[in-house]
PDB file of C-alpha atoms and ligand atoms in Angstrom:
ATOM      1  CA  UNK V  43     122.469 217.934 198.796  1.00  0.00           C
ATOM      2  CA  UNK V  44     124.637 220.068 196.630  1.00  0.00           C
ATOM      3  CA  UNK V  45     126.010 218.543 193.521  1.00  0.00           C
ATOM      4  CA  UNK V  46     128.924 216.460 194.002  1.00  0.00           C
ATOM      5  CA  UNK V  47     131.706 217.854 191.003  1.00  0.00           C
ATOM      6  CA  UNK V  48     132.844 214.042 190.704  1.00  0.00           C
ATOM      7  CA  UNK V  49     129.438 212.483 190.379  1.00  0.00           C
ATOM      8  CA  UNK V  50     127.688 214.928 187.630  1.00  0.00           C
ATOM      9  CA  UNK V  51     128.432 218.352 185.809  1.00  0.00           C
ATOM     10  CA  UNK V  52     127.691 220.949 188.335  1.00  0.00           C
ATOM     11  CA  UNK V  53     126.947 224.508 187.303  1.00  0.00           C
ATOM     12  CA  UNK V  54     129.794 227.188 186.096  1.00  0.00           C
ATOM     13  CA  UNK V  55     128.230 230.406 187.779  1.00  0.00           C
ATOM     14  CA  UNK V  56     128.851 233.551 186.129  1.00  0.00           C
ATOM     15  CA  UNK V  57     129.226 234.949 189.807  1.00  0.00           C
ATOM     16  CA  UNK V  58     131.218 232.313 192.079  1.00  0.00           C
ATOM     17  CA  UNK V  59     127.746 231.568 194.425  1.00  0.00           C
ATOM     18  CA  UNK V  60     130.963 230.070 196.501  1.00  0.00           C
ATOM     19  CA  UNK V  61     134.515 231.753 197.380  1.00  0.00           C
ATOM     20  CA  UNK V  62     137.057 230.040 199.720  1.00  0.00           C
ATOM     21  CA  UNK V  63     139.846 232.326 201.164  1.00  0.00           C
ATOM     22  CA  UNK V  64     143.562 231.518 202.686  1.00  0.00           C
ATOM     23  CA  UNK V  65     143.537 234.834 204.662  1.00  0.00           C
ATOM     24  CA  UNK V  66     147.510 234.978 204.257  1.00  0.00           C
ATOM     25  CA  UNK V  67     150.252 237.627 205.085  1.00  0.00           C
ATOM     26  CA  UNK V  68     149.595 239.234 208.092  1.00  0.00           C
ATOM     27  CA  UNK V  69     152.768 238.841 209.518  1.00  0.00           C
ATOM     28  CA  UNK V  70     154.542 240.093 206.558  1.00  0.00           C
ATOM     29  CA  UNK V  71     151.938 243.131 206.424  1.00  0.00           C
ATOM     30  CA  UNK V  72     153.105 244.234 209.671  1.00  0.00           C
ATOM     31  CA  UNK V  73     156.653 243.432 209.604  1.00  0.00           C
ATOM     32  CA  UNK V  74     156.751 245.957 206.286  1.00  0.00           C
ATOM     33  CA  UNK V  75     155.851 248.361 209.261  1.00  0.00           C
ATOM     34  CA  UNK V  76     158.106 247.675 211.810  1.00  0.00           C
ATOM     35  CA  UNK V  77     155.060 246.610 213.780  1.00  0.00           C
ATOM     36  CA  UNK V  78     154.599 243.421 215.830  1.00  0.00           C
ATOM     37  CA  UNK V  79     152.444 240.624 214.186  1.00  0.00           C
ATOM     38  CA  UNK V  80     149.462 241.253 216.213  1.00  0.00           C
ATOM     39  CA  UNK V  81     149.082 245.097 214.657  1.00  0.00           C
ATOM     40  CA  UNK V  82     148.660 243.005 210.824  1.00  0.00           C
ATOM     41  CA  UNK V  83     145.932 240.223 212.564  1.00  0.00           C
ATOM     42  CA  UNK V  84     144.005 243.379 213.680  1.00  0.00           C
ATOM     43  CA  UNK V  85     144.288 244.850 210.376  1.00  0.00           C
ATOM     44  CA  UNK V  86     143.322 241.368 209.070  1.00  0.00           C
ATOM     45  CA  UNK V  87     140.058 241.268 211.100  1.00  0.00           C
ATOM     46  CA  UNK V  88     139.477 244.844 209.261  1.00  0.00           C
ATOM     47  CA  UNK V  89     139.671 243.408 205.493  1.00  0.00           C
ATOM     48  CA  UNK V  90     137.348 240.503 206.813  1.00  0.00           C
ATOM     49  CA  UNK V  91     134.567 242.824 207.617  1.00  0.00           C
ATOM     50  CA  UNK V  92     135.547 244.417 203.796  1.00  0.00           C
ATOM     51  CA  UNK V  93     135.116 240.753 202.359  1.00  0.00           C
ATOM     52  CA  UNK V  94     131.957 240.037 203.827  1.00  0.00           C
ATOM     53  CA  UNK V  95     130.291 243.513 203.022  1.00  0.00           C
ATOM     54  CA  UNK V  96     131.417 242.670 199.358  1.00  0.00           C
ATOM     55  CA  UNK V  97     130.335 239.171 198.943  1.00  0.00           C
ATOM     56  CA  UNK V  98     126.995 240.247 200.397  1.00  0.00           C
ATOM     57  CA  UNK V  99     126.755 243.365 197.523  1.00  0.00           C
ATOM     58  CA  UNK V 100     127.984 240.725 194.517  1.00  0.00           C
ATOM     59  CA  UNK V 101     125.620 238.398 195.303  1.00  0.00           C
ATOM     60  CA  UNK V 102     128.217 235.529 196.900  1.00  0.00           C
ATOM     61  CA  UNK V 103     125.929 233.441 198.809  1.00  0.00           C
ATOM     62  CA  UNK V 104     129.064 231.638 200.420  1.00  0.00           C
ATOM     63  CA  UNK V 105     132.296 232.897 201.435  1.00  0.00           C
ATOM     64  CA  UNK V 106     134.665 230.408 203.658  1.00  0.00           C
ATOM     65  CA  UNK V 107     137.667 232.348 205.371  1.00  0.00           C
ATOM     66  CA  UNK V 108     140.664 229.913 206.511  1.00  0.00           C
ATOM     67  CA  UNK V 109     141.259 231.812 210.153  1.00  0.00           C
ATOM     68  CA  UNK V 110     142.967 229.323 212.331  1.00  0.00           C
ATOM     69  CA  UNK V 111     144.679 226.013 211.109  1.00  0.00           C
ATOM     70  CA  UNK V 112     144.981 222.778 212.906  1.00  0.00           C
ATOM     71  CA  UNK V 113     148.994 223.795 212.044  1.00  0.00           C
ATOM     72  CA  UNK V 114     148.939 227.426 213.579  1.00  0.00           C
ATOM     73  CA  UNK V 115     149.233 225.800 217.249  1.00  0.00           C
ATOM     74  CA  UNK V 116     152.721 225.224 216.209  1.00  0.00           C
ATOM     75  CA  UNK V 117     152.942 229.068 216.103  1.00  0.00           C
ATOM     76  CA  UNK V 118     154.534 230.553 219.170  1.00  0.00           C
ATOM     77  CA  UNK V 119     152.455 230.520 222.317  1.00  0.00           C
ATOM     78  CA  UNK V 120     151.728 234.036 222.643  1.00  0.00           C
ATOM     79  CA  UNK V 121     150.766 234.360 218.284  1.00  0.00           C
ATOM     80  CA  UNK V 122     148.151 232.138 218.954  1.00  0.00           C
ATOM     81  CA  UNK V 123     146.972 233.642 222.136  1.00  0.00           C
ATOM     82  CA  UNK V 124     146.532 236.881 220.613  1.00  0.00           C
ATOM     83  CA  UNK V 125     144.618 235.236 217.556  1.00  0.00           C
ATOM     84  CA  UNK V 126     142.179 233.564 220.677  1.00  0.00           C
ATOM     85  CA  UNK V 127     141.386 236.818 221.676  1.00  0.00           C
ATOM     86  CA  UNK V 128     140.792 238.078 218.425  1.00  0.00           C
ATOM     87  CA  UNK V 129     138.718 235.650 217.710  1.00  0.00           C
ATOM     88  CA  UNK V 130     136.718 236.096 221.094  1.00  0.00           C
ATOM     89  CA  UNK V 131     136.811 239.704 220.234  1.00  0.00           C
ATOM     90  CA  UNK V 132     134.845 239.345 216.833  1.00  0.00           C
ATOM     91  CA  UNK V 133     132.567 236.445 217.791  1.00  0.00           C
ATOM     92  CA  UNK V 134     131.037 239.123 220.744  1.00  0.00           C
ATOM     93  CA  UNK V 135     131.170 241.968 218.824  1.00  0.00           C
ATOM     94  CA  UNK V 136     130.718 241.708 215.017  1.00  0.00           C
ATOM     95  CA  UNK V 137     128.107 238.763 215.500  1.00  0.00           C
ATOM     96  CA  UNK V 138     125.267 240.953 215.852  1.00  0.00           C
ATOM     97  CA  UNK V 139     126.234 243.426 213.789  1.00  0.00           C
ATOM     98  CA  UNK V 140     126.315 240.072 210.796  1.00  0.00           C
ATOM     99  CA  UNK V 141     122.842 239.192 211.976  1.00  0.00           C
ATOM    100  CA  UNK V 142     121.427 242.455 211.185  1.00  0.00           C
ATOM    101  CA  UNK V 143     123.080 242.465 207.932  1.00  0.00           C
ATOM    102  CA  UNK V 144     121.525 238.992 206.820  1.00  0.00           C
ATOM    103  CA  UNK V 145     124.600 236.590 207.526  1.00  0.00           C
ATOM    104  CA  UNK V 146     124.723 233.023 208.733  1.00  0.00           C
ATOM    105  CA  UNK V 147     127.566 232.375 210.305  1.00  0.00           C
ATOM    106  CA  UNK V 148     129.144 228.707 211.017  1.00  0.00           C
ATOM    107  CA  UNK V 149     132.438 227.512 212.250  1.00  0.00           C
ATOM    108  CA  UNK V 150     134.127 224.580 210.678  1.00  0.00           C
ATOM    109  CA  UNK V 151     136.962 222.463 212.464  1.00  0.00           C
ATOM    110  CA  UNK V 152     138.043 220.774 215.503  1.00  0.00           C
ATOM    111  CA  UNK V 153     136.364 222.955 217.829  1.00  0.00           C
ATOM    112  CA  UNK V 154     137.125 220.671 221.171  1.00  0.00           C
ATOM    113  CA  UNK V 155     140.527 222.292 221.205  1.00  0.00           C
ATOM    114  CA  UNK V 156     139.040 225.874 221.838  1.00  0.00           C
ATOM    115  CA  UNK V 157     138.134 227.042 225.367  1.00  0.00           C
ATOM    116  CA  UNK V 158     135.037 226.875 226.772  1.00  0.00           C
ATOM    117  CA  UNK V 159     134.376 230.343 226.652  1.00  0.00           C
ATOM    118  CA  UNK V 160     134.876 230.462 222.452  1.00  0.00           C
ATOM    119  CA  UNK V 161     133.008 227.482 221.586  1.00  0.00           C
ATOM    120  CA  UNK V 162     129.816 228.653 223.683  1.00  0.00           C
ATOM    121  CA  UNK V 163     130.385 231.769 222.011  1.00  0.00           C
ATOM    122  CA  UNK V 164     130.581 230.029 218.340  1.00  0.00           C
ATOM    123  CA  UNK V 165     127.129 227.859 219.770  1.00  0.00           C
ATOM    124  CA  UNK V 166     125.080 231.767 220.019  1.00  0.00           C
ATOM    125  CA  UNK V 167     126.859 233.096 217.407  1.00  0.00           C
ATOM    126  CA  UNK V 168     125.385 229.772 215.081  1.00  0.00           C
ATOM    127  CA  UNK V 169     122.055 229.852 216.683  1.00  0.00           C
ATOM    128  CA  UNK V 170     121.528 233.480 216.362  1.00  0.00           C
ATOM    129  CA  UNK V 171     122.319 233.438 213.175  1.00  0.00           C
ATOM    130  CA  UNK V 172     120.853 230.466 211.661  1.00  0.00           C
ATOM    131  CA  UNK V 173     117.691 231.784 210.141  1.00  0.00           C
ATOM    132  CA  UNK V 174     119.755 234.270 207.704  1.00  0.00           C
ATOM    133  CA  UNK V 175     120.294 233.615 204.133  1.00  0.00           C
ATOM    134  CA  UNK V 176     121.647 236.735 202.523  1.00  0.00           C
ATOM    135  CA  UNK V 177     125.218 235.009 202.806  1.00  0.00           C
ATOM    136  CA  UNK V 178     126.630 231.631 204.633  1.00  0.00           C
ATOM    137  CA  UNK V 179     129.933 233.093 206.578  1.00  0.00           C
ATOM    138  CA  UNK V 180     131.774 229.713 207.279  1.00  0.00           C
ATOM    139  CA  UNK V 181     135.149 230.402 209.370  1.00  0.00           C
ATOM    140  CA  UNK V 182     137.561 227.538 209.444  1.00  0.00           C
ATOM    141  CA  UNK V 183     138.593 227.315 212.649  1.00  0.00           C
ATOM    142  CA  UNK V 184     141.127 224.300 213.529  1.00  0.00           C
ATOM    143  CA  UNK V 185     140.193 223.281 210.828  1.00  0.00           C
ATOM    144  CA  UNK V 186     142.261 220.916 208.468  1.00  0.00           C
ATOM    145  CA  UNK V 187     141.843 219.210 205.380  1.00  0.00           C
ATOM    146  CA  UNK V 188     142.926 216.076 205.954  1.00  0.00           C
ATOM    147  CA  UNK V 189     141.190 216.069 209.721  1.00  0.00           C
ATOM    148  CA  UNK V 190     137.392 216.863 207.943  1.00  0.00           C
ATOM    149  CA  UNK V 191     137.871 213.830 205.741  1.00  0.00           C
ATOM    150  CA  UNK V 192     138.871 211.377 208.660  1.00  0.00           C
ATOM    151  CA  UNK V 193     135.963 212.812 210.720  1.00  0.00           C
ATOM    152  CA  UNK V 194     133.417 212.318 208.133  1.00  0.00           C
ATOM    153  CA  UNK V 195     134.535 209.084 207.641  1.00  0.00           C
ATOM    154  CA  UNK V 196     134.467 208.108 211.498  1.00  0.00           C
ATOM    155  CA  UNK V 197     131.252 209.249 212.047  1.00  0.00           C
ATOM    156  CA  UNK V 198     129.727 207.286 208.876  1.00  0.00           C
ATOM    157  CA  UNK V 199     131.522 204.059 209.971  1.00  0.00           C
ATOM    158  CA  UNK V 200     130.236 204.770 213.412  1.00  0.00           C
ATOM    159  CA  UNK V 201     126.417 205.478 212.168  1.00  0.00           C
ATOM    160  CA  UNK V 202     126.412 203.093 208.923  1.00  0.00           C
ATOM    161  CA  UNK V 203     129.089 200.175 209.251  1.00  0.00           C
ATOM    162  CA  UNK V 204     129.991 199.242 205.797  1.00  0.00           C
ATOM    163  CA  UNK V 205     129.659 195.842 204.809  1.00  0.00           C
ATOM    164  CA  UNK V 206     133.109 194.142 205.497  1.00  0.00           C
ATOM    165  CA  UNK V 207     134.146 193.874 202.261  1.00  0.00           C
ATOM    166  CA  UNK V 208     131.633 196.564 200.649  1.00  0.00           C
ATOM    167  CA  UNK V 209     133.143 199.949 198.738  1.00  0.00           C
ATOM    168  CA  UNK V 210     132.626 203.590 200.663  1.00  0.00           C
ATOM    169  CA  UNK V 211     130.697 205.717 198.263  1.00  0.00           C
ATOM    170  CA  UNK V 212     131.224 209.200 197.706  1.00  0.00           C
ATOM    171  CA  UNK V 213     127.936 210.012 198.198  1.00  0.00           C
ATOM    172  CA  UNK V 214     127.951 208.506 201.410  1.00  0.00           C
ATOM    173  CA  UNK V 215     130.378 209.996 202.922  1.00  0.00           C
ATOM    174  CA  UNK V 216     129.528 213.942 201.380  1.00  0.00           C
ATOM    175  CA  UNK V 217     126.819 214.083 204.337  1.00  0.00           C
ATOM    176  CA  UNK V 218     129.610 213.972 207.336  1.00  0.00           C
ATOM    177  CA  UNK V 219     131.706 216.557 205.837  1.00  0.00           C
ATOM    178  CA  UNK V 220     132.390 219.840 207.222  1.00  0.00           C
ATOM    179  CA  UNK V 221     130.379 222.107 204.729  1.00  0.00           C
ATOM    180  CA  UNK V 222     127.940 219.261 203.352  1.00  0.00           C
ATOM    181  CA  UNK V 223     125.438 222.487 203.577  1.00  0.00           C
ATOM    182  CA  UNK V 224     127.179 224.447 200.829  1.00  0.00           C
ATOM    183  CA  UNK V 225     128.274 224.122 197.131  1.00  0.00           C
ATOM    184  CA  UNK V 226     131.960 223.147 196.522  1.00  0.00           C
ATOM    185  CA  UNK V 227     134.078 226.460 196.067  1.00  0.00           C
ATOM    186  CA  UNK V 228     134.004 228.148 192.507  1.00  0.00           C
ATOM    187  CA  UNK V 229     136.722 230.241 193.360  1.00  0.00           C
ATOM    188  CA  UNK V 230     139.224 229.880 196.161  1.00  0.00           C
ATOM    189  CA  UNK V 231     141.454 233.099 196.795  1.00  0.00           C
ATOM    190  CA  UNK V 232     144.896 233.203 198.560  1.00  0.00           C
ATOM    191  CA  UNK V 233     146.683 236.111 199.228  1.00  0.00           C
ATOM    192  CA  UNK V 234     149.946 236.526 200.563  1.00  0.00           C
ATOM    193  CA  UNK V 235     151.993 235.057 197.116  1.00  0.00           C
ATOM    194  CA  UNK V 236     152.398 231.373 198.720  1.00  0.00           C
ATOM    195  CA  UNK V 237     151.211 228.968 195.844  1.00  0.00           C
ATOM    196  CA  UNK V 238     149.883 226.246 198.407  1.00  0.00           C
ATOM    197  CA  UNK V 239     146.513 224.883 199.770  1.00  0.00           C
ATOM    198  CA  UNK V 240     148.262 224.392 203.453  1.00  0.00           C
ATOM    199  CA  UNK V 241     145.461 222.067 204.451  1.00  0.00           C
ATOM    200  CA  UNK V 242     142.520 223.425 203.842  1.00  0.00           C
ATOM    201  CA  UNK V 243     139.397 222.078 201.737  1.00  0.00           C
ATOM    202  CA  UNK V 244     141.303 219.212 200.434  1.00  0.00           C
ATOM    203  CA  UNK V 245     138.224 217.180 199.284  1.00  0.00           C
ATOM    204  CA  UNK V 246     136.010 220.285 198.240  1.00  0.00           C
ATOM    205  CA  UNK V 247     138.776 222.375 195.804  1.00  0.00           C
ATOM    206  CA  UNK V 248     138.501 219.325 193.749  1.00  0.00           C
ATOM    207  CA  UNK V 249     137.390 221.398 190.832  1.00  0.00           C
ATOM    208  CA  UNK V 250     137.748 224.711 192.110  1.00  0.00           C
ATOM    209  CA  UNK V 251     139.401 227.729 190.346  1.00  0.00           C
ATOM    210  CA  UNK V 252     142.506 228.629 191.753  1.00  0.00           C
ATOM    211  CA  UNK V 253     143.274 231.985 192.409  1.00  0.00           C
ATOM    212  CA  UNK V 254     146.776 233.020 193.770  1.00  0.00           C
ATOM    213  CA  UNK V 255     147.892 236.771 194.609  1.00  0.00           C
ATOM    214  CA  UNK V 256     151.134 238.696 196.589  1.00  0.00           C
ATOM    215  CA  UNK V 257     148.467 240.663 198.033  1.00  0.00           C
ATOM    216  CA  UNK V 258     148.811 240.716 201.595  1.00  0.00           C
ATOM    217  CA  UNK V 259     145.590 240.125 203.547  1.00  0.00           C
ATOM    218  CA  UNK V 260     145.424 243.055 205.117  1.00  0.00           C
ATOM    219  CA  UNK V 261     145.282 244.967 201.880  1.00  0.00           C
ATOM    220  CA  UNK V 262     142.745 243.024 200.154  1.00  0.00           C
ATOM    221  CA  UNK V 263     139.852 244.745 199.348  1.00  0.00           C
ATOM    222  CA  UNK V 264     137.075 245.356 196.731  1.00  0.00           C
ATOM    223  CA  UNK V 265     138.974 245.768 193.974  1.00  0.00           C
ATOM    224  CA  UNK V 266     141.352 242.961 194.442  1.00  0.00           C
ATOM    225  CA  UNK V 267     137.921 241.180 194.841  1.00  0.00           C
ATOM    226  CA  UNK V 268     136.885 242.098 191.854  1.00  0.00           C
ATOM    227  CA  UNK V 269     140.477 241.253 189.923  1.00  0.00           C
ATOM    228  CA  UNK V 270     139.575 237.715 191.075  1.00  0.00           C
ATOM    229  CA  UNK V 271     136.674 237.335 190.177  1.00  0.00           C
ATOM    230  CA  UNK V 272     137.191 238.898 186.937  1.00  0.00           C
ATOM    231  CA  UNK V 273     140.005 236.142 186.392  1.00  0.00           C
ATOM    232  CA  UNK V 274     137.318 233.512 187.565  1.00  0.00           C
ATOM    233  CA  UNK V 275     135.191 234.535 184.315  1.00  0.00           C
ATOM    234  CA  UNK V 276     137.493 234.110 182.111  1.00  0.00           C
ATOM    235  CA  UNK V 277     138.644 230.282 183.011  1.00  0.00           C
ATOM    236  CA  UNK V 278     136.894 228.049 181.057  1.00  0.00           C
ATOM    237  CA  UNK V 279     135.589 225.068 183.649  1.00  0.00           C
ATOM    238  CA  UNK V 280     135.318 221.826 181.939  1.00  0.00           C
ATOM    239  CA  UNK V 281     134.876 219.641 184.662  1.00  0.00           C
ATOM    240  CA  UNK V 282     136.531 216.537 183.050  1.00  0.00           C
ATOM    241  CA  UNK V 283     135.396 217.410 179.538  1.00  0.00           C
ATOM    242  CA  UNK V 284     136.821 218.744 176.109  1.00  0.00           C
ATOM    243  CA  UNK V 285     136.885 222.520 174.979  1.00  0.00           C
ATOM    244  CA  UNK V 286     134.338 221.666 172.285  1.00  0.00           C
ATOM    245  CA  UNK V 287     131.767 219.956 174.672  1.00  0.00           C
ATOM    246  CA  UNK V 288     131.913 223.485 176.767  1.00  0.00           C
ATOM    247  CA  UNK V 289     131.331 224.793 173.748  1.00  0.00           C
ATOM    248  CA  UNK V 290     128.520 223.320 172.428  1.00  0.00           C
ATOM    249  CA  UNK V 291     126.639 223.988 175.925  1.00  0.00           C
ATOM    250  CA  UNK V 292     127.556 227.156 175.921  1.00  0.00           C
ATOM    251  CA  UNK V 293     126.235 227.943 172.451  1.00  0.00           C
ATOM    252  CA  UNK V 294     122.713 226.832 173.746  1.00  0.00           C
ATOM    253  CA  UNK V 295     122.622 229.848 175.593  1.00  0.00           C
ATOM    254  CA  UNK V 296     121.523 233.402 174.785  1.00  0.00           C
ATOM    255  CA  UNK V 297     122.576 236.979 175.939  1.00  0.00           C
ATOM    256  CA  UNK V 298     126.234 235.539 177.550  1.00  0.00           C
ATOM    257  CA  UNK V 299     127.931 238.496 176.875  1.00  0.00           C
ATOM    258  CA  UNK V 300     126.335 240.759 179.221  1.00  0.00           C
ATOM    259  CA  UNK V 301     127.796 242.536 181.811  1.00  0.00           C
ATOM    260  CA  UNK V 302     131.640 241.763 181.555  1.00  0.00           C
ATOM    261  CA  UNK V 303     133.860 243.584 182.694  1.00  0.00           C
ATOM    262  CA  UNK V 304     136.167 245.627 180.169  1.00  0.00           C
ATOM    263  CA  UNK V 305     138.669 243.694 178.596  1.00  0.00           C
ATOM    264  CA  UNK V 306     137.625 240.088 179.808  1.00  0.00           C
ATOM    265  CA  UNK V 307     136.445 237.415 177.970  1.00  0.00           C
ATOM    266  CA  UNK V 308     133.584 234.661 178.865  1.00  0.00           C
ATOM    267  CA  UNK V 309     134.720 231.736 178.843  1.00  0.00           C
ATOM    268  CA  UNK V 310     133.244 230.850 182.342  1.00  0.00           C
ATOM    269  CA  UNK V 311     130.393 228.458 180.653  1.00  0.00           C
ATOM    270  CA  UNK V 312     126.958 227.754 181.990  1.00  0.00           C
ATOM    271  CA  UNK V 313     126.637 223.694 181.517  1.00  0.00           C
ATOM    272  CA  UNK V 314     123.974 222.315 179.184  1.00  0.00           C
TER     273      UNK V 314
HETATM  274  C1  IPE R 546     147.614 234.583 208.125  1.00  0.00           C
HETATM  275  O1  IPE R 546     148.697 235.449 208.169  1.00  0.00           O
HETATM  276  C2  IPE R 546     146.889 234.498 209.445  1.00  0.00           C
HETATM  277  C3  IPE R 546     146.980 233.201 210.124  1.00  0.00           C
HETATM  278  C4  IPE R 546     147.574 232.142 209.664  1.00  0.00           C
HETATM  279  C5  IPE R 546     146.326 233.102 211.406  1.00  0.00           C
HETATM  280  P1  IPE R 546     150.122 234.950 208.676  1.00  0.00           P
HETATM  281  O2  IPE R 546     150.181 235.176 210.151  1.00  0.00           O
HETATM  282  O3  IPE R 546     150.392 233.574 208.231  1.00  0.00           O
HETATM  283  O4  IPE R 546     151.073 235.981 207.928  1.00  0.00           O
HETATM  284  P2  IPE R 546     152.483 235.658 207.280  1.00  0.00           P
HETATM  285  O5  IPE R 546     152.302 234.530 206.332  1.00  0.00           O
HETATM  286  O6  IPE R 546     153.415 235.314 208.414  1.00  0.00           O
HETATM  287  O7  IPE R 546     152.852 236.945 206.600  1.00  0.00           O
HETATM  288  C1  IPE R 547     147.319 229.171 206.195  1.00  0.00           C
HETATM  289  O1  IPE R 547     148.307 230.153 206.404  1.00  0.00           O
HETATM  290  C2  IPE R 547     146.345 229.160 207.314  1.00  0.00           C
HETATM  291  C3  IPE R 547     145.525 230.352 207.490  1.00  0.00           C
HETATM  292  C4  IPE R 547     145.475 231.399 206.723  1.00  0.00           C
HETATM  293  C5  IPE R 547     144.662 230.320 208.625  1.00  0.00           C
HETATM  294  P1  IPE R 547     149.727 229.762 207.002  1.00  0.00           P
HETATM  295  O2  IPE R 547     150.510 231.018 207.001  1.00  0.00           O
HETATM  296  O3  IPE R 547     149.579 229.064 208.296  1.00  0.00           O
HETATM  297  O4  IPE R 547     150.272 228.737 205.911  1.00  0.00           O
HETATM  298  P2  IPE R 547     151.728 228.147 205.664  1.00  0.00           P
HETATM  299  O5  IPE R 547     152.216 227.621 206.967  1.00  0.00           O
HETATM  300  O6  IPE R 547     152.589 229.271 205.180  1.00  0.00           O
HETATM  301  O7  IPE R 547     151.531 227.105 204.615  1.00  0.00           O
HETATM  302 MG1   MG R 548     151.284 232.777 206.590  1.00  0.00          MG
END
């Protein structure tokens, strides 16, 4: 299990080993065109394939993309038709092309609301790729927030019922969550300018950096990678504690200042 940033200190990483990503603006992408709103989810499937190629070259062992929420079936019927296909379209053809390059892939969410066809497809697509370990590719796929917490919480009731008057401990439920196989986010991204979480990884932000840009989705690419991670490196994660205790950790530590980009500071600290 991976630390729990509630129950003990977990490590600052000078590179997030986690990012989390609201894939946002799409719509406004192509409406800047004149183009329908399909033309900026294609173009949005392009910057995915740029996100995962630069994760894998940083070093990012996970990267979580929010591509469908358990909200978007309020969209209009044919939006989220469109998306299906999409989806179809990249789970048959960029699958393999991940394997080769090293990536596990796994789909988060409420899959029983999907067709047939797509969850098979997500079934392969997991199997196939379950072996790699270059990077953990976890789409969020009906997925919401709020829905991963009462699932895990079902399904430990169901397997374990508490004692009728006994507390639910963290710990006990962290198992039946969604991404119980990864490390809470270090950095979550959202482009798009919206200042919100919209349901995603309500329980697993807890103590994650947030990182908000106007940067439409569709534009995002290395650089604007690297601007957020750059900001990441400069927050100084205390986790619950004072300045000074960072501090003191951090002092233990030799050879910091390594490596940082021009005109950033480190004040990411590695935990004593
Ligand atoms: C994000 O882009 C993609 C999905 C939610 C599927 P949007 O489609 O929300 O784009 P905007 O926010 O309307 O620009
Ligand atoms: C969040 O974007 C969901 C995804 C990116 C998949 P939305 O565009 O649906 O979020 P809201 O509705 O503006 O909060
Ligand atoms: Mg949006």
């Amino acid at each position: 299990m991976h630390k729990s940033s509630t129950l003990a200190v977990p490590d600052a990483p000078e590179i997030p080993r986690h990012v989390a990503i609201i894939m946002d603006g799409n719509g406004r992408w192509a409406k800047r065109r004149h183009l329908p709103r399909f033309a900026g989810h294609q173009r949005g499937v392009e910057a995915v394939r740029t996100a995962i190629k630069c994760c894998v070259d940083r070093g990012i062992e996970y990267l979580t993309l929010f591509a469908f929420s358990s909200e978007n079936w309020r969209r209009p019927a044919e939006e989220v038709a469109l998306l299906m296909e999409l989806f179809t379209g990249a789970l048959t053809k960029e699958v393999v092309k991940m394997h080769r390059n090293g990536v596990r892939l796994r789909v988060i969410g409420d899959l029983g609301r999907f067709d047939s066809r797509i969850q098979s497809l997500i079934g392969e697509a997991e199997r196939m790729t379950a072996g790699n370990t270059r990077l953990t590719l976890t789409i969020a796929a009906n997925y919401g927030g709020r829905w991963d917490v009462l699932q895990a919480l079902s399904r430990l009731v169901k397997d374990k019922p508490p004692a009728a008057d006994g507390p639910i401990a963290e710990a006990d439920l962290a198992p039946y969550l969604s991404m119980s196989y990864a490390p809470e986010p270090d950095l979550f991204i959202r482009t798009g300018g919206e200042h919100r979480i919209s349901n995603f990884l309500l329980w697993q932000l807890a103590y994650t950096e947030l990182y908000f840009t106007d940067a439409l989705w569709p534009d995002f690419d290395a650089e604007l990678l690297d601007q957020a991670i750059a900001w990441y490196r400069g927050r100084e994660r205390r986790f619950g504690r004072t300045s000074e205790q960072v501090e003191a950790g951090g002092r233990q530590k030799k050879g910091e200042d390594a490596e940082l980009p021009a005109g950033t500071s480190r004040r990411t600290r590695v935990n004593a």
